[in-house]
XYZ file of C-alpha atoms in Angstrom:
782
model
C 16.295 -32.833 14.463
C 13.386 -34.340 16.396
C 11.108 -31.322 16.149
C 12.026 -30.717 12.508
C 11.223 -34.320 11.630
C 7.951 -34.194 13.560
C 6.950 -31.097 11.623
C 7.827 -32.643 8.256
C 6.020 -35.880 9.078
C 2.865 -34.154 10.293
C 2.821 -31.196 7.933
C 0.845 -32.926 5.207
C -1.808 -33.975 7.686
C -2.050 -30.487 9.171
C -2.434 -28.825 5.768
C -4.960 -31.400 4.589
C -7.114 -30.643 7.630
C -7.043 -26.921 6.798
C -7.812 -27.715 3.160
C -10.885 -29.680 4.161
C -12.006 -26.856 6.457
C -11.657 -24.314 3.679
C -12.720 -26.328 0.639
C -16.496 -25.815 0.763
C -17.364 -22.876 3.023
C -13.892 -21.258 2.883
C -13.989 -20.547 6.611
C -11.769 -21.132 9.631
C -11.161 -19.605 13.062
C -8.272 -17.482 14.253
C -8.396 -19.340 17.563
C -7.449 -22.575 15.772
C -4.288 -20.950 14.446
C -3.469 -19.439 17.823
C -3.782 -22.872 19.451
C -1.533 -24.422 16.794
C 1.027 -21.650 17.188
C 1.001 -22.070 20.970
C 1.682 -25.769 20.461
C 4.635 -24.936 18.206
C 6.058 -22.649 20.909
C 5.444 -25.159 23.706
C 7.181 -27.979 21.818
C 10.157 -25.791 20.885
C 9.644 -26.312 17.162
C 12.349 -25.168 14.757
C 10.559 -24.498 11.474
C 6.907 -23.813 10.735
C 5.352 -23.619 7.260
C 2.031 -21.847 6.681
C 0.478 -22.310 3.233
C -2.428 -20.098 4.063
C -3.081 -16.381 4.381
C -5.230 -13.354 3.656
C -5.162 -9.569 3.243
C -5.984 -8.541 6.835
C -2.629 -7.453 8.260
C -4.483 -5.600 11.040
C -5.762 -8.782 12.689
C -3.724 -8.095 15.815
C -4.264 -11.386 17.703
C -2.903 -13.272 14.700
C -0.113 -10.817 13.832
C 1.070 -10.588 17.431
C 1.108 -14.375 17.766
C 3.349 -14.561 14.680
C 5.673 -12.069 16.369
C 5.625 -14.260 19.476
C 6.450 -17.304 17.366
C 9.469 -15.744 15.717
C 10.559 -14.111 18.979
C 10.716 -17.662 20.345
C 13.205 -18.489 17.578
C 10.769 -20.395 15.391
C 11.490 -19.872 11.697
C 8.216 -19.247 9.873
C 7.914 -19.780 6.137
C 4.687 -18.644 4.471
C 3.107 -18.489 1.009
C 2.906 -14.982 -0.428
C -0.502 -15.559 -2.050
C -2.184 -16.583 -5.302
C -3.641 -13.202 -6.288
C -1.181 -12.557 -9.113
C -0.453 -11.200 -11.558
C -1.966 -8.242 -9.696
C 0.352 -5.989 -7.688
C -0.200 -5.028 -4.046
C -1.721 -8.452 -3.333
C 0.612 -9.795 -0.643
C -1.013 -12.059 1.929
C -0.441 -12.010 5.668
C 1.596 -13.387 7.436
C 4.002 -13.734 4.495
C 4.119 -9.927 4.208
C 5.601 -9.574 7.708
C 9.297 -8.776 7.823
C 10.048 -11.501 10.409
C 8.492 -14.163 8.138
C 10.076 -15.694 5.040
C 7.560 -14.866 2.282
C 7.716 -17.207 -0.717
C 6.494 -16.580 -4.262
C 6.153 -19.110 -7.070
C 7.972 -19.747 -10.368
C 7.663 -22.392 -13.080
C 10.390 -24.720 -14.357
C 11.451 -22.092 -16.916
C 12.241 -19.680 -14.083
C 9.338 -17.420 -15.018
C 7.241 -15.884 -12.267
C 4.028 -17.909 -12.014
C 1.049 -15.857 -13.145
C -0.783 -16.677 -9.902
C 2.041 -15.572 -7.604
C 1.133 -12.404 -5.671
C 3.254 -9.318 -6.227
C 4.455 -6.631 -3.851
C 4.899 -4.064 -2.540
C 3.504 -4.317 0.990
C 0.718 -1.801 1.621
C 1.000 -1.401 5.413
C 2.997 1.801 5.039
C 0.785 3.680 2.563
C 0.121 6.604 2.229
C 2.942 8.366 4.103
C 5.638 5.781 3.473
C 6.515 3.170 0.889
C 6.016 -0.582 0.949
C 8.657 -3.168 1.757
C 10.139 -5.670 -0.697
C 8.163 -8.898 -0.814
C 8.298 -11.769 -1.615
C 11.660 -12.489 -0.029
C 12.456 -15.327 -2.433
C 10.724 -17.492 -5.036
C 10.684 -21.278 -5.496
C 9.146 -23.765 -7.880
C 5.395 -23.740 -7.435
C 3.798 -24.762 -10.733
C 2.968 -28.385 -11.571
C 4.921 -29.791 -8.638
C 4.391 -33.487 -8.069
C 3.167 -34.228 -4.565
C 1.484 -37.034 -2.711
C -2.254 -37.402 -2.464
C -3.876 -37.665 0.951
C -4.961 -41.225 0.166
C -2.320 -42.755 -2.102
C -0.321 -41.980 -5.210
C 0.807 -38.622 -6.581
C -0.724 -35.608 -8.262
C 0.379 -32.323 -9.804
C 0.027 -29.260 -7.583
C 0.381 -25.543 -8.282
C 0.333 -22.484 -6.046
C 2.524 -20.552 -3.675
C 1.242 -23.008 -1.067
C 3.394 -25.549 -2.913
C 6.425 -23.261 -3.231
C 6.353 -22.396 0.469
C 6.877 -25.957 1.838
C 9.651 -26.427 -0.738
C 11.479 -23.568 0.980
C 10.500 -24.918 4.410
C 12.140 -28.219 3.443
C 15.271 -26.345 2.323
C 15.324 -24.499 5.642
C 15.088 -27.829 7.461
C 18.073 -29.138 5.505
C 20.008 -25.990 6.362
C 19.069 -26.412 10.015
C 20.421 -29.961 9.926
C 23.991 -28.844 9.118
C 24.276 -27.041 12.451
C 25.033 -29.252 15.473
C 21.960 -29.484 17.658
C 23.727 -28.038 20.696
C 24.613 -24.895 18.690
C 21.458 -24.632 16.628
C 19.598 -22.123 18.779
C 22.744 -20.003 19.154
C 23.246 -19.537 15.422
C 19.932 -20.173 13.701
C 17.083 -17.725 13.989
C 14.518 -16.125 11.649
C 16.988 -13.371 10.696
C 20.081 -15.501 10.097
C 18.153 -18.022 8.003
C 16.577 -15.246 5.932
C 20.038 -13.726 5.461
C 21.337 -17.053 4.136
C 18.355 -17.461 1.800
C 18.263 -13.950 0.282
C 22.044 -13.597 0.005
C 22.338 -17.020 -1.611
C 19.384 -16.596 -3.973
C 19.877 -16.438 -7.748
C 18.478 -13.235 -9.264
C 16.317 -14.044 -12.280
C 16.550 -11.977 -15.478
C 13.252 -10.308 -16.313
C 11.135 -10.098 -13.148
C 11.374 -7.009 -10.958
C 12.189 -6.940 -7.272
C 8.509 -6.885 -6.207
C 7.907 -10.050 -8.229
C 10.930 -12.164 -7.263
C 12.435 -10.558 -4.173
C 16.048 -11.689 -3.938
C 15.455 -14.361 -6.590
C 15.181 -18.139 -6.844
C 16.132 -20.035 -3.700
C 19.552 -21.683 -3.988
C 20.235 -24.416 -1.441
C 23.960 -24.798 -2.092
C 24.758 -21.074 -1.977
C 22.723 -20.664 1.212
C 24.544 -23.666 2.684
C 27.921 -22.050 1.994
C 26.797 -18.848 3.707
C 25.357 -20.605 6.727
C 28.161 -23.063 7.444
C 30.572 -20.204 8.176
C 27.969 -17.831 9.570
C 28.822 -15.425 12.367
C 25.950 -13.464 13.975
C 25.582 -10.114 12.214
C 23.073 -7.565 11.024
C 22.434 -6.735 7.378
C 20.074 -4.807 5.120
C 17.791 -6.404 2.557
C 18.181 -5.643 -0.254
C 21.846 -4.828 0.207
C 22.140 -3.078 -3.161
C 19.807 -0.422 -4.562
C 20.833 0.085 -8.169
C 18.159 2.304 -9.702
C 19.864 1.953 -13.099
C 19.224 -1.811 -13.161
C 16.072 -2.354 -15.227
C 13.753 -4.161 -15.007
C 14.881 -5.557 -11.634
C 14.749 -2.166 -9.896
C 11.297 -1.262 -11.283
C 9.660 1.192 -10.643
C 12.684 3.209 -9.530
C 14.635 2.534 -12.714
C 11.690 3.849 -14.780
C 11.894 7.404 -13.438
C 15.162 9.142 -12.499
C 15.518 11.593 -9.665
C 15.588 15.359 -10.220
C 15.651 18.511 -8.145
C 12.353 19.873 -6.862
C 10.574 16.501 -6.815
C 8.760 14.832 -3.957
C 11.118 12.549 -2.005
C 11.721 9.159 -3.556
C 11.204 6.679 -0.729
C 12.704 3.205 -0.513
C 11.875 0.992 2.430
C 14.596 -1.560 3.193
C 14.492 -4.282 5.856
C 17.037 -4.623 8.663
C 17.817 -8.275 9.451
C 19.434 -8.713 12.855
C 20.976 -12.152 13.257
C 22.659 -11.093 16.508
C 19.565 -11.276 18.693
C 15.802 -11.097 18.884
C 16.120 -7.470 19.969
C 18.514 -4.879 18.644
C 19.047 -1.148 18.542
C 20.225 1.443 16.056
C 23.361 2.794 17.690
C 23.539 6.074 15.769
C 21.657 7.669 12.871
C 22.339 6.202 9.419
C 24.919 8.050 7.343
C 25.216 8.735 3.611
C 28.745 8.371 2.161
C 28.922 9.564 -1.467
C 31.712 8.228 -3.664
C 32.425 11.586 -5.314
C 31.582 15.282 -5.187
C 28.406 14.868 -7.249
C 27.050 12.627 -4.495
C 26.681 15.690 -2.280
C 23.806 16.775 -4.531
C 21.759 13.991 -2.969
C 20.053 14.712 0.351
C 18.806 11.694 2.289
C 16.641 11.791 5.379
C 16.110 8.531 7.235
C 13.280 6.992 9.183
C 14.110 3.727 10.893
C 13.386 1.288 13.674
C 14.979 2.500 16.863
C 14.193 -0.855 18.460
C 14.544 -3.859 16.143
C 12.133 -6.581 17.245
C 11.570 -9.433 16.617
C 14.759 -9.968 14.596
C 13.861 -7.341 11.985
C 13.237 -3.630 11.518
C 13.049 -1.105 8.720
C 15.283 1.559 7.233
C 13.519 4.020 4.939
C 15.463 6.359 2.684
C 13.754 9.650 1.758
C 15.812 10.954 -1.155
C 15.804 14.415 -2.739
C 18.149 16.120 -5.165
C 19.245 19.515 -3.859
C 18.255 22.662 -5.741
C 21.825 23.207 -6.929
C 21.476 19.936 -8.870
C 18.607 21.241 -11.032
C 20.764 20.982 -14.193
C 22.793 17.921 -13.214
C 22.650 14.836 -15.401
C 24.503 11.699 -14.405
C 24.817 8.905 -11.860
C 25.253 9.281 -8.116
C 26.818 6.431 -6.141
C 27.672 5.824 -2.530
C 26.944 3.806 0.592
C 24.534 4.175 3.470
C 25.849 2.776 6.737
C 24.071 2.112 10.006
C 25.416 0.472 13.137
C 23.273 -2.096 14.988
C 23.903 -3.628 18.404
C 22.243 -6.334 20.484
C 22.639 -7.460 24.093
C 25.325 -10.103 24.716
C 24.287 -13.702 24.238
C 24.352 -16.196 27.094
C 27.924 -16.511 28.310
C 29.118 -13.367 26.545
C 30.232 -10.234 28.397
C 30.138 -7.550 25.718
C 27.266 -6.601 23.493
C 27.155 -7.698 19.879
C 27.684 -5.038 17.241
C 27.515 -4.908 13.459
C 27.732 -2.225 10.786
C 25.276 -2.599 7.905
C 26.101 -1.265 4.452
C 23.560 -0.413 1.763
C 25.023 0.280 -1.687
C 23.196 3.005 -3.590
C 23.291 3.949 -7.264
C 20.891 6.551 -8.666
C 20.289 8.172 -12.034
C 19.673 11.935 -11.981
C 18.363 14.181 -14.776
C 17.751 17.928 -15.035
C 14.426 19.046 -13.601
C 11.756 18.433 -16.266
C 9.443 21.229 -17.452
C 6.417 21.863 -15.300
C 4.054 20.812 -18.095
C 5.148 17.151 -18.004
C 5.157 16.821 -14.225
C 2.104 15.091 -12.726
C 1.303 14.795 -9.026
C -0.654 11.720 -7.926
C -2.841 12.127 -4.825
C -2.292 9.087 -2.585
C -3.340 10.708 0.668
C -7.087 10.651 0.018
C -7.204 6.971 -0.890
C -8.635 4.602 1.739
C -8.229 0.837 1.479
C -9.087 -2.379 3.281
C -8.031 -3.059 5.998
C -9.390 -1.666 8.269
C -12.615 -0.403 6.680
C -15.132 -2.021 4.380
C -14.070 -0.187 1.226
C -16.032 -1.784 -1.624
C -14.743 -2.710 -5.048
C -14.900 -0.146 -7.831
C -16.672 -2.416 -10.308
C -19.854 -3.974 -8.967
C -19.599 -6.702 -11.606
C -16.732 -8.278 -9.665
C -18.190 -10.934 -7.392
C -15.147 -12.856 -6.172
C -13.267 -9.928 -4.625
C -15.583 -7.483 -2.898
C -12.888 -5.414 -1.142
C -10.616 -2.635 -2.356
C -7.366 -3.936 -0.816
C -4.606 -3.555 -3.424
C -3.384 -0.170 -2.200
C -4.571 2.062 -5.093
C -0.967 3.134 -5.550
C 0.954 4.044 -8.687
C 3.154 1.006 -8.128
C 0.467 -1.525 -7.197
C -2.834 -1.752 -9.072
C -2.105 1.377 -11.152
C 1.351 0.195 -12.227
C 0.428 -0.265 -15.909
C -0.900 3.289 -15.999
C 2.373 4.470 -14.425
C 4.444 2.741 -17.109
C 2.146 4.072 -19.841
C 2.569 7.663 -18.685
C 6.314 7.273 -18.388
C 6.427 5.935 -21.942
C 4.489 9.040 -22.989
C 7.169 11.291 -21.476
C 5.407 12.291 -18.259
C 7.008 12.342 -14.815
C 4.692 11.168 -12.027
C 5.289 11.913 -8.366
C 3.321 10.748 -5.344
C 1.799 12.889 -2.591
C 0.896 11.024 0.588
C 0.007 14.174 2.540
C -2.787 16.768 2.265
C -3.042 19.043 -0.768
C -1.530 21.895 1.252
C 1.785 20.029 1.228
C 2.898 20.605 -2.371
C 3.982 23.644 -4.342
C 1.519 23.950 -7.232
C 3.965 26.042 -9.259
C 6.078 22.920 -9.819
C 3.388 20.765 -11.465
C 1.353 20.831 -14.615
C -1.449 18.504 -13.494
C -2.839 17.146 -10.235
C -4.207 13.634 -10.867
C -7.099 12.545 -8.618
C -8.155 8.919 -9.187
C -10.560 6.723 -7.200
C -10.381 8.717 -3.959
C -12.436 7.839 -0.883
C -11.443 10.316 1.830
C -12.669 13.786 2.780
C -10.796 17.081 2.377
C -9.689 19.655 4.903
C -11.189 23.139 4.316
C -7.620 24.383 3.811
C -7.154 21.864 0.983
C -10.302 23.013 -0.813
C -9.275 26.655 -0.543
C -5.687 25.958 -1.650
C -6.758 23.948 -4.696
C -9.024 26.767 -5.809
C -6.178 29.259 -5.413
C -3.725 26.918 -7.160
C -5.987 26.575 -10.187
C -6.972 30.237 -10.455
C -3.701 31.898 -9.456
C -0.921 29.359 -9.986
C -1.959 27.707 -13.246
C -2.378 24.218 -11.808
C -4.527 21.876 -13.924
C -6.618 19.009 -12.555
C -7.682 15.608 -13.917
C -10.291 13.614 -11.986
C -11.354 9.983 -12.432
C -14.289 9.330 -10.109
C -16.376 6.206 -9.461
C -19.820 5.088 -8.345
C -21.474 6.410 -5.206
C -25.018 5.498 -4.219
C -26.186 5.274 -0.608
C -29.044 2.860 -1.359
C -26.661 0.483 -3.098
C -24.226 0.700 -0.191
C -27.005 -0.194 2.232
C -27.846 -3.244 0.104
C -24.210 -4.355 0.339
C -24.461 -4.562 4.124
C -23.924 -8.016 5.637
C -23.434 -9.628 9.030
C -19.888 -10.790 9.597
C -19.570 -13.435 12.267
C -15.812 -12.916 12.354
C -16.402 -9.744 14.335
C -20.033 -10.497 15.259
C -21.070 -7.197 13.738
C -22.738 -5.722 10.685
C -20.386 -4.613 7.934
C -21.439 -1.815 5.628
C -19.428 0.161 3.057
C -18.135 3.390 4.559
C -18.256 4.988 1.122
C -18.798 4.019 -2.510
C -16.197 3.306 -5.163
C -15.262 6.962 -4.654
C -16.334 9.589 -2.137
C -18.476 11.704 -4.461
C -19.787 14.151 -1.809
C -16.181 14.981 -0.896
C -15.122 15.352 -4.535
C -18.114 17.622 -5.138
C -16.983 19.838 -2.252
C -13.501 19.991 -3.767
C -14.802 20.893 -7.249
C -17.664 23.173 -6.169
C -15.647 26.350 -6.867
C -15.487 25.340 -10.521
C -19.175 24.521 -10.912
C -18.587 20.775 -11.310
C -20.412 17.978 -9.482
C -20.910 14.239 -9.931
C -24.211 12.409 -9.355
C -25.270 9.142 -7.741
C -26.074 7.012 -10.760
C -24.367 3.662 -11.333
C -23.830 3.462 -15.070
C -22.853 0.424 -17.110
C -22.394 -0.126 -20.807
C -20.176 -0.129 -23.869
C -19.462 2.986 -25.908
C -17.092 4.238 -28.581
C -14.987 7.368 -28.089
C -12.467 8.579 -30.619
C -12.701 5.262 -32.449
C -11.867 3.204 -29.347
C -14.285 0.674 -27.845
C -14.651 1.215 -24.097
C -16.614 -0.178 -21.178
C -18.121 2.024 -18.513
C -18.068 -0.257 -15.466
C -20.072 1.021 -12.486
C -19.179 4.641 -13.180
C -21.030 7.752 -12.093
C -22.617 10.648 -13.985
C -21.785 14.352 -14.189
C -24.580 16.368 -12.609
C -23.211 19.930 -12.818
C -20.913 21.495 -15.407
C -20.286 25.128 -16.402
C -21.233 26.843 -19.611
C -18.421 26.966 -22.159
C -17.074 23.543 -21.256
C -17.184 20.428 -23.429
C -19.430 17.626 -22.210
C -19.639 14.087 -23.609
C -22.769 11.988 -23.085
C -23.433 8.357 -23.993
C -26.423 6.008 -23.681
C -26.092 3.888 -20.532
C -28.262 1.849 -18.233
C -28.541 3.066 -14.649
C -28.414 0.150 -12.234
C -28.589 2.246 -9.058
C -32.353 1.910 -8.692
C -32.660 -1.753 -9.667
C -29.560 -2.865 -7.789
C -28.496 -4.798 -10.889
C -25.042 -4.790 -12.421
C -23.935 -5.026 -16.013
C -24.043 -8.816 -15.899
C -27.590 -8.842 -14.516
C -29.228 -5.980 -16.378
C -32.614 -6.884 -17.781
C -33.247 -6.515 -21.471
C -36.253 -4.342 -20.676
C -34.143 -1.609 -19.077
C -33.755 1.472 -21.235
C -30.618 3.434 -21.965
C -30.442 7.164 -21.395
C -27.868 9.635 -22.675
C -25.832 10.590 -19.623
C -22.819 12.966 -19.362
C -19.647 11.218 -18.157
C -16.704 13.257 -19.540
C -16.159 16.976 -19.148
C -13.355 19.330 -20.196
C -13.166 22.915 -19.012
C -10.846 25.925 -19.262
C -10.596 28.034 -16.106
C -8.623 31.142 -16.950
C -5.123 29.904 -17.712
C -5.808 26.497 -16.148
C -7.752 23.472 -17.335
C -9.855 20.772 -15.664
C -10.897 17.358 -17.044
C -13.282 15.011 -15.242
C -14.407 11.444 -15.983
C -16.836 9.322 -13.980
C -15.124 5.904 -13.937
C -11.672 4.791 -12.727
C -12.018 1.082 -13.529
C -10.386 1.656 -16.909
C -7.137 2.742 -15.192
C -7.119 0.117 -12.433
C -5.388 -3.094 -13.500
C -7.052 -5.118 -10.727
C -10.435 -5.729 -12.387
C -10.115 -3.800 -15.632
C -12.494 -4.631 -18.480
C -11.029 -2.239 -21.056
C -8.348 0.382 -20.487
C -8.699 4.099 -21.205
C -5.019 5.020 -21.242
C -5.528 6.692 -24.621
C -8.246 8.900 -23.163
C -6.073 9.703 -20.139
C -3.209 10.822 -22.380
C -5.542 13.075 -24.395
C -6.877 14.577 -21.169
C -3.305 15.195 -19.990
C -2.357 16.662 -23.365
C -5.174 19.145 -22.776
C -4.335 19.978 -19.171
C -0.556 19.958 -19.517
C 0.016 21.630 -22.886
C -3.464 22.778 -24.003
C -3.464 20.394 -26.962
C -7.104 19.853 -27.881
C -8.088 16.628 -29.567
C -10.576 17.531 -32.346
C -12.977 14.759 -31.352
C -12.992 15.679 -27.668
C -13.378 19.376 -28.477
C -15.949 19.246 -31.236
C -17.997 22.448 -31.453
C -21.185 20.421 -31.093
C -20.122 19.388 -27.587
C -19.566 22.900 -26.260
C -22.088 23.776 -23.558
C -24.131 26.855 -24.450
C -25.652 26.829 -20.978
C -24.619 25.355 -17.655
C -25.640 21.866 -16.622
C -27.231 22.621 -13.271
C -28.629 20.692 -10.320
C -30.041 21.904 -7.021
C -28.090 21.205 -3.878
C -30.699 18.684 -2.726
C -30.120 16.695 -5.923
C -26.438 16.114 -5.121
C -25.323 12.869 -3.451
C -25.254 13.059 0.342
C -22.942 11.536 2.901
C -23.915 8.547 4.971
C -24.990 9.479 8.472
C -24.940 5.951 9.903
C -21.194 5.217 9.735
C -18.301 6.430 11.867
C -16.175 7.654 9.005
C -13.559 9.124 11.344
C -12.415 5.579 12.171
C -11.025 5.172 8.671
C -10.424 8.747 7.543
C -7.138 10.653 7.698
C -9.112 13.893 7.606
C -12.247 13.604 9.751
C -11.223 14.194 13.348
C -7.556 14.427 12.393
C -4.965 17.196 12.309
C -3.747 18.655 9.029
C -0.033 17.891 8.895
C 2.538 17.246 6.172
C 4.091 13.808 6.478
C 7.407 12.230 5.562
C 6.467 11.836 1.916
C 6.370 15.609 1.318
C 9.249 17.972 0.629
C 11.689 18.208 3.533
C 10.985 21.903 4.116
C 7.339 21.258 5.046
C 7.756 18.107 7.162
C 5.621 18.450 10.263
C 4.032 21.744 9.158
C 0.581 22.594 7.782
C 2.023 23.087 4.328
C 2.815 25.931 1.972
C 1.560 29.408 2.906
C -0.337 28.092 5.945
C 0.652 29.644 9.250
C -2.581 28.962 11.130
C -2.915 26.070 13.510
C -4.863 23.186 11.988
C -8.149 22.001 13.367
C -10.121 18.802 13.408
C -12.343 18.225 10.388
C -15.908 17.483 11.450
C -18.694 16.632 9.018
C -22.435 16.305 9.574
C -23.282 12.761 10.498
C -19.674 11.784 11.121
C -19.093 11.276 14.865
C -15.581 12.157 15.930
C -13.721 10.502 18.765
C -11.968 13.348 20.545
C -9.247 12.296 22.964
C -8.436 15.821 24.072
C -4.698 16.364 23.835
C -4.374 12.892 22.430
C -4.185 11.389 18.991
C -5.707 14.440 17.343
C -3.361 16.969 18.927
C 0.114 18.212 18.103
C 2.862 19.712 20.207
C 6.308 21.034 19.425
C 8.657 18.227 20.256
C 12.282 17.283 19.506
C 12.657 15.049 16.493
C 14.114 12.222 18.596
C 10.676 11.172 19.805
C 8.850 11.335 16.490
C 6.626 8.333 15.829
C 7.146 6.224 12.729
C 5.441 7.260 9.506
C 7.068 4.767 7.188
C 5.457 1.805 8.945
C 2.133 3.638 8.834
C -0.378 2.395 11.404
C -1.897 5.776 12.275
C -5.466 4.888 11.362
C -5.566 1.352 12.680
C -5.477 -0.532 15.972
C -1.849 -1.354 15.153
C -0.832 2.236 15.810
C 1.176 1.251 18.881
C 3.872 -0.043 16.539
C 5.096 3.515 16.313
C 6.400 3.324 19.868
C 9.065 0.856 18.750
C 10.437 3.197 16.120
C 12.255 6.461 15.757
C 12.532 8.935 12.920
C 15.713 10.803 12.180
C 16.220 13.795 9.923
C 19.413 15.574 9.154
C 18.206 19.101 9.810
C 17.569 20.787 13.185
C 13.835 21.471 13.077
C 10.927 20.994 15.430
C 7.977 19.121 13.993
C 4.605 17.983 15.242
C 4.100 14.590 16.817
C 1.383 12.724 18.700
C 1.096 12.993 22.469
C 2.140 9.533 23.633
C 0.616 8.962 27.074
C -3.088 9.361 26.215
C -2.366 7.528 22.981
C -1.113 4.517 24.929
C -4.245 4.543 27.074
C -6.525 4.840 24.054
C -4.697 2.169 22.084
C -4.690 -0.239 25.029
C -8.467 0.069 25.150
C -8.685 -0.499 21.417
C -6.525 -3.618 21.668
C -8.653 -5.089 24.430
C -11.801 -4.394 22.449
C -10.249 -5.762 19.284
C -9.145 -8.947 21.083
C -12.595 -9.578 22.511
C -14.192 -9.095 19.110
C -11.802 -11.540 17.474
C -11.188 -14.105 20.178
C -13.319 -16.633 18.331
C -13.097 -14.946 14.972
C -14.552 -16.837 12.063
C -12.680 -16.489 8.781
C -14.393 -16.234 5.427
C -12.445 -15.642 2.238
C -14.284 -13.194 0.032
C -16.322 -11.542 2.791
C -15.773 -8.213 4.450
C -13.125 -9.266 6.943
C -12.078 -12.619 5.543
C -8.372 -13.233 5.646
C -7.479 -16.907 5.390
C -7.474 -19.000 2.239
C -5.479 -21.898 0.897
C -2.603 -20.623 -1.230
């Protein structure tokens, strides 16, 4: 117990030093943490608590050192973050699977409002986030000692985390010291904690994880523990609401995009393990055969943990089925023999599955959400959507239906709509299956094939489109530039709140274009008070459409925001909402997405969204929105040189999934188009190159595809394709249950390129200064 006691005795001093370093300037250095972690490894420490964190999960020197810590059998406990009640706000390193991530609750067993929520966003857009936090503990108004003398009340996940660290230390103490390192490790301790936790009624799995930590139950598990592997969570009951939100909110049905769940493999048998054979689905009855599951998983499980992603589709013959499907997924894990053992360790993991299935809904109520064209921080400087927000300048919550758009998701489900997610290009879905394509707050470019297909889908296939854009102004972006001494480089936004030039390219066939104004102000529409928060204007719109204009102030020229606008500034009627019929299809566009984003929302516009969807999905026209006085007798027109232009001083290809990349359908799309260019596309894809966007071409490297057996496919669930962390894919393998050849990356040049990136990244961050609230800031007290 020596090292455990040393940690407990010195922990308060260590955290108080960090608190003093971060209290005024909110800065620290990665090198300080690396030195402290090296000390923990050198002294053979058992348990390490870290009540600090940030959103930058691509800080490789830090992330790799955490891997090294846990690989050396040090159990790390870390606070999940204080960015609640917002979703998608997990902090690193608590969001790593080899770390015990702790959220906070109050004494009434309610999730603390400040406690960050999941899911993890590493895997977006092609995959789905992991369950975090792992567990929750008391973190509100906890009595603790002052640095000087006496006690005081403390709140935060930084308080809940050391509570769990203390519990872990007590659990460590029950194991004889000579056996401690043989039995206790980051995986076995996490198994004891999550399996012994008490599930709380009310909160969902991305709020509470396994539930409230339970010392006695975890003790009972650990005292008779035998090394084994397991899956967390061990039960996926999609009929259990609200715990299984969002999966319990929308049943499965035939013809839908795959429903993806990303489970964690915990391997208590050794620091390294292997999947012995592909996972297998075992239905309990005949109806279970209607479910088709493809798996992507960690081929090599290191350190202590891996992932198992289920990609679930209902087969076409189940289009009229209504009922519940149950069964088990099994996967066999093995690890090398421990010291003194002759045979390898082996364990079979079981994941219990229960799903609700309904007949395929009508096309009119099916909405497809475009996730693929959303770019977030990290790695790029993607600015906030509302320029009024001063304390959180980065767009880092994932922009996913189940993170910062989760309230919108629930609202649409309550209205009877079914919403599916597309994490691949627009060529990768069948437009005949959907009533509306929903494009919200998108920052990426579009392949030429996507632009052509969308035009054909609207004109020939009856697909309708709803767009919520956001501000875009190059001069304002330039003013947001700052020098970041973390990386010793200038940081500048790679795009605005949305990529308006790209959206204008996508909508050009329909005569629609957005401008570069930054509009702010209150207005009333259909009797509802609304706030336009850093939205853009509509610059082009066809004759015959309905266009709504309101008096707003334009802050793009002054650089002011709504909170700083001068009383002398004048308001000008500016078009912001347009509705248009295109043959048998319909298009609705709006210039601000802040009213749908729960992160920094001022007022919501869910009522407006539902009226727009009523129009696009079923051609129901609200009399206020379609007043005869609003019908355009002539087109709203602007010359090409009046349209917003792309920045020519940024390397957009670094952050884009389109520029310099190959068009390919990922693991989130329908099984039949995995690894292809999409529906009705037989031509070989090509790199997308835009004026002013330099493209790094590695020859037959990262931008190339070859026909290759599925056994060497790189991981798409743990998505690192557009980041320096891409080499993670070499630890993983994908498995599908159909004999097809799909495209993959060429590994050898990729290894060379990534090695160079890692060296460069390490040099840039060797003495990296941390600033919470700046472009690359990651550490803050929690």
